[in-house]
Short mmCIF file of C-alpha atoms in Angstrom, two decimals:
data_model
loop_
_atom_site.label_atom_id
_atom_site.label_comp_id
_atom_site.label_asym_id
_atom_site.label_seq_id
_atom_site.Cartn_x
_atom_site.Cartn_y
_atom_site.Cartn_z
CA MET A 1 -70.86 152.01 48.15
CA THR A 2 -70.60 154.84 45.69
CA LYS A 3 -67.43 156.25 44.19
CA ALA A 4 -67.71 159.31 46.42
CA LYS A 5 -67.72 157.14 49.54
CA TYR A 6 -64.70 155.18 48.29
CA GLY A 7 -62.91 158.46 47.60
CA ARG A 8 -63.83 159.80 51.03
CA LEU A 9 -62.60 156.59 52.65
CA ALA A 10 -59.31 156.74 50.72
CA VAL A 11 -58.66 160.38 51.67
CA TYR A 12 -59.42 159.77 55.34
CA PHE A 13 -57.23 156.66 55.36
CA LEU A 14 -54.30 158.52 53.81
CA ALA A 15 -54.76 161.53 56.07
CA PHE A 16 -55.42 159.88 59.43
CA VAL A 17 -54.68 156.15 59.47
CA LEU A 18 -51.47 156.05 57.41
CA PRO A 19 -49.58 158.53 59.64
CA ALA A 20 -50.65 156.61 62.74
CA LEU A 21 -49.58 153.31 61.20
CA SER A 22 -46.27 154.78 60.12
CA MET A 23 -45.59 155.96 63.66
CA LEU A 24 -46.39 152.49 64.98
CA ASN A 25 -44.16 150.96 62.29
CA CYS A 26 -41.02 152.85 63.30
CA SER A 27 -39.51 153.68 66.62
CA VAL A 28 -38.99 157.44 66.54
CA ARG A 29 -36.18 158.66 68.75
CA TYR A 30 -36.79 162.06 70.30
CA ASN A 31 -33.80 164.13 71.21
CA GLY A 32 -33.40 167.69 72.35
CA SER A 33 -32.37 168.90 68.94
CA SER A 34 -33.19 166.14 66.47
CA MET A 35 -35.69 163.44 65.69
CA TYR A 36 -35.01 160.44 63.56
CA THR A 37 -36.62 157.10 62.89
CA LYS A 38 -34.88 153.89 63.68
CA ASP A 39 -35.67 150.19 63.58
CA CYS A 40 -38.63 150.26 61.21
CA THR A 41 -40.49 147.03 60.55
CA VAL A 42 -41.16 147.98 56.94
CA GLU A 43 -38.12 149.81 55.57
CA LEU A 44 -39.76 152.27 53.16
CA SER A 45 -38.31 155.75 53.02
CA ILE A 46 -41.72 157.38 52.52
CA LEU A 47 -43.11 155.72 55.66
CA MET A 48 -40.05 156.78 57.62
CA GLU A 49 -40.52 160.40 56.49
CA VAL A 50 -44.24 160.30 57.34
CA ALA A 51 -43.38 158.91 60.79
CA GLU A 52 -40.88 161.71 61.40
CA ILE A 53 -43.26 164.43 60.25
CA THR A 54 -46.20 163.02 62.20
CA GLY A 55 -44.08 162.69 65.32
CA ALA A 56 -42.89 166.27 64.94
CA VAL A 57 -46.44 167.58 64.52
CA VAL A 58 -47.68 165.65 67.54
CA MET A 59 -44.75 166.81 69.66
CA PHE A 60 -45.14 170.42 68.50
CA SER A 61 -48.89 170.44 69.06
CA SER A 62 -48.59 168.98 72.54
CA TYR A 63 -47.16 172.31 73.63
CA LEU A 64 -49.92 174.27 71.86
CA ALA A 65 -52.98 172.47 73.30
CA PHE A 66 -53.30 170.27 70.17
CA ILE A 67 -54.52 173.22 68.10
CA PRO A 68 -52.30 172.29 65.09
CA ILE A 69 -53.85 168.80 65.05
CA LEU A 70 -57.34 170.31 65.10
CA ILE A 71 -56.41 172.64 62.25
CA TYR A 72 -55.04 169.66 60.30
CA CYS A 73 -58.28 167.72 60.88
CA PHE A 74 -60.40 170.62 59.70
CA CYS A 75 -58.16 171.18 56.67
CA VAL A 76 -58.70 167.54 55.68
CA ILE A 77 -62.37 167.04 56.57
CA ILE A 78 -63.91 170.27 55.26
CA PRO A 79 -62.44 170.19 51.70
CA THR A 80 -63.14 166.46 51.40
CA GLU A 81 -66.78 166.88 52.38
CA LEU A 82 -67.18 169.92 50.11
CA ILE A 83 -65.75 168.02 47.14
CA VAL A 84 -68.01 165.02 47.83
CA LYS A 85 -71.08 167.27 48.08
CA PHE A 86 -70.10 169.02 44.85
CA ILE A 87 -69.67 165.70 43.03
CA GLU A 88 -72.98 164.33 44.34
CA LYS A 89 -74.78 167.56 43.42
CA ARG A 90 -73.27 167.54 39.95
CA LYS A 91 -74.18 163.88 39.48
CA LYS A 92 -77.75 164.52 40.61
CA ARG A 93 -78.02 167.48 38.24
CA SER A 94 -76.77 165.40 35.30
CA ASN A 95 -79.25 162.62 36.18
CA ASP A 96 -82.10 165.14 36.29
CA LEU A 97 -81.12 166.47 32.87
CA ASP A 98 -81.04 162.96 31.44
CA TRP A 99 -84.65 162.34 32.47
CA PHE A 100 -85.95 165.52 30.88
CA GLY A 101 -83.68 165.74 27.88
#
């Protein structure tokens, strides 16, 4: 695999898999006015915050036909793919210059 594919895999893991794993790690308690995490398997404050934020986004988007989740997906996928294409194009251009120069 190339560096671009490793980078793409890392970005997608951090953007999609890590929030899901953090929600599975902690039991998020939903209340009428507050949300908080409790009884986490791995007691890391960053994972607890990610679980709270992800739970809030999922709960908020359930009332808005999951449009915020779709916007989040597009805001992650489109820039990642554009950056990968730019890097591959730049790498190809530098390889072409090496052959002729």
